[in-house]
Short mmCIF file of C-alpha atoms and ligand atoms in Angstrom, two decimals:
data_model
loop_
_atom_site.label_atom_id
_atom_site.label_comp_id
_atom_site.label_asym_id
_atom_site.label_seq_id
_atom_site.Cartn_x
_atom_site.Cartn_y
_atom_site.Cartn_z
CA UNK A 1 -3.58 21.01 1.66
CA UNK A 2 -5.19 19.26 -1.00
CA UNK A 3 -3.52 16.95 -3.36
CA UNK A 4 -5.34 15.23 -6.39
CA UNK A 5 -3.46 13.02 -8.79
CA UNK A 6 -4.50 11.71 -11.89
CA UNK A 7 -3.83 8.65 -13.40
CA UNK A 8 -4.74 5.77 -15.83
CA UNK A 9 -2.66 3.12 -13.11
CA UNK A 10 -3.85 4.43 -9.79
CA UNK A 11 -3.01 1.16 -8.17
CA UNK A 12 0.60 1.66 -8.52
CA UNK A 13 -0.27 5.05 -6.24
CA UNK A 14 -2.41 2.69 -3.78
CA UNK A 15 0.57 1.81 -1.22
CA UNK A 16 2.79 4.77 -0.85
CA UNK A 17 0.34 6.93 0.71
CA UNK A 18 -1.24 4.20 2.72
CA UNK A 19 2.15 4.02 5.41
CA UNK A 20 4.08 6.21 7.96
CA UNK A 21 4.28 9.64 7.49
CA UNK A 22 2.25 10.28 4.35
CA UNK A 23 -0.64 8.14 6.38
CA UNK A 24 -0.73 9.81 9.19
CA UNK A 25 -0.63 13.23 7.12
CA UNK A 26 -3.68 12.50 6.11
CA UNK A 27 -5.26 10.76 9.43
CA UNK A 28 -3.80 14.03 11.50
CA UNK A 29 -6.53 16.00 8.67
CA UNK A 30 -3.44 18.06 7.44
CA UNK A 31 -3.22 16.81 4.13
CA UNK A 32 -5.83 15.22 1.69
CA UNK A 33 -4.56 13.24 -1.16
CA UNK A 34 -7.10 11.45 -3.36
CA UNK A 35 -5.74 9.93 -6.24
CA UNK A 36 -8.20 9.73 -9.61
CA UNK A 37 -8.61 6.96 -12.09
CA UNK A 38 -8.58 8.70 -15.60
CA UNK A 39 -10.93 5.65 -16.88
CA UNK A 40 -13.88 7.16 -15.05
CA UNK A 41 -13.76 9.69 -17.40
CA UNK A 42 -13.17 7.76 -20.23
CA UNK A 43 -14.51 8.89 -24.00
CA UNK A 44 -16.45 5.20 -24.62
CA UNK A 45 -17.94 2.58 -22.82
CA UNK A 46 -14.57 1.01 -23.38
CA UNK A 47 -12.93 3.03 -20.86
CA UNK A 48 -10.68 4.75 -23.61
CA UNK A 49 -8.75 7.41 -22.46
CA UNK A 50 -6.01 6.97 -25.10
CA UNK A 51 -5.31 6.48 -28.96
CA UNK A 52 -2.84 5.89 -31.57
CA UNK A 53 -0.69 9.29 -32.60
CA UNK A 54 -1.42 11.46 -35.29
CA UNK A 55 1.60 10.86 -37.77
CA UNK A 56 1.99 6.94 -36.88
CA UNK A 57 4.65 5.93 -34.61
CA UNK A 58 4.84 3.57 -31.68
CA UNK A 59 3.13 3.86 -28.65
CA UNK A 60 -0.55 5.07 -27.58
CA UNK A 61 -1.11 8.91 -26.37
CA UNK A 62 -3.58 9.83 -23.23
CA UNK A 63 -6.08 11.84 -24.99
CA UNK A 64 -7.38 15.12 -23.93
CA UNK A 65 -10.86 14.95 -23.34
CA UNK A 66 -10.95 12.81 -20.37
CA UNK A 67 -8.10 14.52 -18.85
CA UNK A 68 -9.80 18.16 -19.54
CA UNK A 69 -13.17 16.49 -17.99
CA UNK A 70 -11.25 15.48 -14.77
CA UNK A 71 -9.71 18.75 -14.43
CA UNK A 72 -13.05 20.18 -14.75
CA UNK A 73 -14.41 17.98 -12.48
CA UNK A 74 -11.97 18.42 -9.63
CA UNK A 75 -12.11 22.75 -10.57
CA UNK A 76 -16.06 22.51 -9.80
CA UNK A 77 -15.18 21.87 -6.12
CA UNK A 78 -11.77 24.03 -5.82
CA UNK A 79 -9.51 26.27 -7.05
CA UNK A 80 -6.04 25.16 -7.30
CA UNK A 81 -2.71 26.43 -7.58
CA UNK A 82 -1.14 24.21 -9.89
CA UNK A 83 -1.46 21.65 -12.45
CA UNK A 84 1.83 19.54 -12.44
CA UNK A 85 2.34 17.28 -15.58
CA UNK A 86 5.05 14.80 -14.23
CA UNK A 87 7.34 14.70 -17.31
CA UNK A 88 11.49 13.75 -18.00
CA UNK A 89 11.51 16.91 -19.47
CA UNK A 90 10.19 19.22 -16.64
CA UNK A 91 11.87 21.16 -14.19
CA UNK A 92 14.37 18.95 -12.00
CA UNK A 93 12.88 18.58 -9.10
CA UNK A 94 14.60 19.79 -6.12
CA UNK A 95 13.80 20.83 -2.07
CA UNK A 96 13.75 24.56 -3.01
CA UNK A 97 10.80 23.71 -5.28
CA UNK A 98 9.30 20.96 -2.36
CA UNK A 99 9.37 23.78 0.25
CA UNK A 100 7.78 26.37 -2.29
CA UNK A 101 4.96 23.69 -3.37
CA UNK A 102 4.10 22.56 0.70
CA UNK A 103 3.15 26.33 1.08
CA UNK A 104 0.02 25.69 -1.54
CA UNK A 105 -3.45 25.54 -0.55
CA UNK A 106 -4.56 22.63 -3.56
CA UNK A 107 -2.50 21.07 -6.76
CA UNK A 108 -3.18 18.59 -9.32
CA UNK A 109 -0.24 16.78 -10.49
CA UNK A 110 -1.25 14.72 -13.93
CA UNK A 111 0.64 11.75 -14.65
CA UNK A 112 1.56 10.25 -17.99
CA UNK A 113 1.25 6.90 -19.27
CA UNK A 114 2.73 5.28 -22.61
CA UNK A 115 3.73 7.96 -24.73
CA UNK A 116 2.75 10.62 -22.71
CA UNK A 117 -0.17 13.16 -23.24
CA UNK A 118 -1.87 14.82 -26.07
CA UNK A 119 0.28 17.65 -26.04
CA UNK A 120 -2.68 20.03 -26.08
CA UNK A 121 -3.34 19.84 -22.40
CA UNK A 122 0.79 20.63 -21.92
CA UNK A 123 -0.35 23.99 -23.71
CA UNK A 124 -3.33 24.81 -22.40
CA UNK A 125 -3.79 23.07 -18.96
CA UNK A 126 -0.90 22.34 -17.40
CA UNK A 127 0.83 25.44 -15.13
CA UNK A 128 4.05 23.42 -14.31
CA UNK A 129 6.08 20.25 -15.54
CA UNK A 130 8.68 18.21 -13.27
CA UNK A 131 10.85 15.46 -13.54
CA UNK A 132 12.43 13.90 -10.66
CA UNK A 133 15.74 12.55 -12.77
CA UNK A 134 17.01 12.35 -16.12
CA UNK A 135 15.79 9.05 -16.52
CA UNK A 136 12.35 7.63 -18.53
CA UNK A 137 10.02 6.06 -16.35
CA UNK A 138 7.27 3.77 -17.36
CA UNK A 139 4.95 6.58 -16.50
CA UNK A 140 4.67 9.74 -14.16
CA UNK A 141 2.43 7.59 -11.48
CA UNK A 142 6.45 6.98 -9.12
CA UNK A 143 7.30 10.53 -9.88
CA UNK A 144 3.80 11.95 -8.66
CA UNK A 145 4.89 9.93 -5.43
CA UNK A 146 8.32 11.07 -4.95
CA UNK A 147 6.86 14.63 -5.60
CA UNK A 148 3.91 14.12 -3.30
CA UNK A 149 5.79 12.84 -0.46
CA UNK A 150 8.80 15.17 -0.68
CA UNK A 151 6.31 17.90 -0.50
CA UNK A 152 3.81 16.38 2.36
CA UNK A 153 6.68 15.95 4.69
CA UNK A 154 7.32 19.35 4.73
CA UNK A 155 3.75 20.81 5.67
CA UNK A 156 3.67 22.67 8.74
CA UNK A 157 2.56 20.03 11.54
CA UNK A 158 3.27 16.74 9.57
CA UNK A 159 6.24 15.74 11.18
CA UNK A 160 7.05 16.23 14.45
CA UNK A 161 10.08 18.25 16.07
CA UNK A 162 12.18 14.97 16.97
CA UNK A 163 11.76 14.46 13.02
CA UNK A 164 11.68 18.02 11.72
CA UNK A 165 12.44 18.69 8.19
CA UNK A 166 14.77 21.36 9.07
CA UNK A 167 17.58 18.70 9.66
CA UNK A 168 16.85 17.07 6.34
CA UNK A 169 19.60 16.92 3.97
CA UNK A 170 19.63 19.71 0.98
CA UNK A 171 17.14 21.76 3.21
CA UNK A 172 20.15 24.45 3.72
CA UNK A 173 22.21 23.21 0.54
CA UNK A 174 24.17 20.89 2.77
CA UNK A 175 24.03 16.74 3.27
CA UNK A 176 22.80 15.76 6.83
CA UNK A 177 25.59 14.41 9.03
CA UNK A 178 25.73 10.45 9.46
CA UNK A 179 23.45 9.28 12.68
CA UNK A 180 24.40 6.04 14.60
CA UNK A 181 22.34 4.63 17.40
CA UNK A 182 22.81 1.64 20.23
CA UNK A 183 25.03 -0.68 20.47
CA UNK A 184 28.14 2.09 21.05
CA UNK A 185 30.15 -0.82 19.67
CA UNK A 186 29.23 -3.08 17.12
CA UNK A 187 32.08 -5.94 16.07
CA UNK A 188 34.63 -3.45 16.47
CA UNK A 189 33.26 -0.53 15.21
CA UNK A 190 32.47 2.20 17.39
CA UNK A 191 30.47 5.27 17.38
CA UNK A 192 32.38 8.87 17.37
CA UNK A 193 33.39 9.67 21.06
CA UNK A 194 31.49 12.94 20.75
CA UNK A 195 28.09 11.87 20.29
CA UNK A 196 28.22 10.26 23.51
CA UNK A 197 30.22 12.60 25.10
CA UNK A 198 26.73 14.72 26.52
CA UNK A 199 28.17 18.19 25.42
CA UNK A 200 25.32 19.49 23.03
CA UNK A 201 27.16 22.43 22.05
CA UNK A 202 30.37 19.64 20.72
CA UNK A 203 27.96 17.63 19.04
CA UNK A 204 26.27 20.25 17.19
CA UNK A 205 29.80 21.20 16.10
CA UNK A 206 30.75 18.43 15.27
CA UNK A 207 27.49 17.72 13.16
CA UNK A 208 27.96 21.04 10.81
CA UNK A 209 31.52 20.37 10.45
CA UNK A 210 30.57 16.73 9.04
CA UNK A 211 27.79 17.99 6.86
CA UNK A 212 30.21 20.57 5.44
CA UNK A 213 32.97 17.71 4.68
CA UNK A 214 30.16 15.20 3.68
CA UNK A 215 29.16 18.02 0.99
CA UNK A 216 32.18 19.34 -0.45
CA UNK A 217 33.81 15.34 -1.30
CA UNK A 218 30.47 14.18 -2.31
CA UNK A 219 28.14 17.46 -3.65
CA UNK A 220 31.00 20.10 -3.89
CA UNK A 221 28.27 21.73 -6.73
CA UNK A 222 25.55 22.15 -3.14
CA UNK A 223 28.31 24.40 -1.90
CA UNK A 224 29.12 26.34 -4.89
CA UNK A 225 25.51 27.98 -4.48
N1 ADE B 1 7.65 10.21 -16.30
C1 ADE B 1 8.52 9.36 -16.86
N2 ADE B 1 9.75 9.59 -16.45
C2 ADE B 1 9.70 10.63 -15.57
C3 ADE B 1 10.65 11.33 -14.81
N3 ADE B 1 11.95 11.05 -14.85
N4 ADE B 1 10.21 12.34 -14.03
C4 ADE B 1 8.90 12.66 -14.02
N5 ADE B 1 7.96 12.03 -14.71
C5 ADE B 1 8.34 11.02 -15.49
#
């Protein structure tokens, strides 16, 4: 799978694909990411890639033209499935929509700065928007991540079975059950007898009856799907 962002700030993408899992996506060959500075397609020699909006009003707009000469760019050496615009007024991003995305071949996921884009290439470019929250970032660059990892993690061969995805919270509508690990006892505090007691069949009981309970006090809404 291919995965090309693009961005006016693509330091602030530098570090979260450059650790743990999302690293060694890409070292294992399963995943590409390559993250693209819109300034390199910039209208001037000034590196302008956005103006003033028509009508007045505070704040600049990314114009089209470098973001349709990106697009083009990146289109002249595949075809892709999508072109995300990360936007607070997308689709809410959820692990239904992660698992559908990880089965892509190649997406572009286009992230805002400032006041957003010309909305031109929302029209005419763009095949999908998502948020991850109903709250305003500074700009889609942390959204592209949380959507880029939430998707990488769940790519056939990125994580390995002691870390499957398939235990993840929300991955059957349910929260995950809570995990301890060494000491047994801690000031006090011990671990549920269960876990230790060996019996795999008890603890996997024991495990679904907790992430039922966990769900209904804390994400009763999860259970009403
Ligand atoms: N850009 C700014 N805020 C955002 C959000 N909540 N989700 C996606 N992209 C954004």
């Amino acid at each position: 799978m291919q995965i090309d962002i693009i961005s006016c700030v693509p330091a602030l993408l530098e570090s979260p694909f450059s650790h743990s899992i999302l690293q060694r996506a890409q070292d294992k060959g399963i995943v590409q990411v390559q993250v693209h500075n819109l300034r390199e397609y910039a209208v001037n020699k000034h590196r302008q890639v956005d103006d003033y909006a028509f009508g007045g009003g505070a704040g600049m707009v990314l114009m089209i033209e470098p973001i349709v000469r990106c697009i083009e760019n990146l289109q002249s050496h595949r075809q892709y499935n999508e072109i995300i615009y990360m936007s607070p007024d997308g689709e809410l991003l959820n692990q239904r929509m992660a698992n559908q995305l990880s089965l892509q071949e190649n997406i572009i996921i286009l992230c805002g700065h400032y006041k957003g884009v010309d909305e031109r290439v929302r029209e005419h470019l763009v095949t999908r928007e998502i948020s991850i929250g109903d709250y305003v970032l500074s700009g889609g660059e942390l959204a592209a991540a949380v959507l880029a990892d939430s998707i990488i993690r769940l790519v056939p061969g990125v994580l390995s079975n002691e870390t499957s995805a398939l235990s993840d919270s929300f991955q059957d509508d349910l929260i995950a059950p809570p995990v301890y690990t060494r000491p047994a006892e801690f000031n006090g505090w011990s671990v549920p007898n269960v876990l230790l007691s060996g019996n795999q069949k008890l603890i996997d009981e024991w495990r679904e009856e907790q992430s039922v309970a966990r769900t209904h006090k804390r994400r009763p809404g999860l259970l009403a799907k």
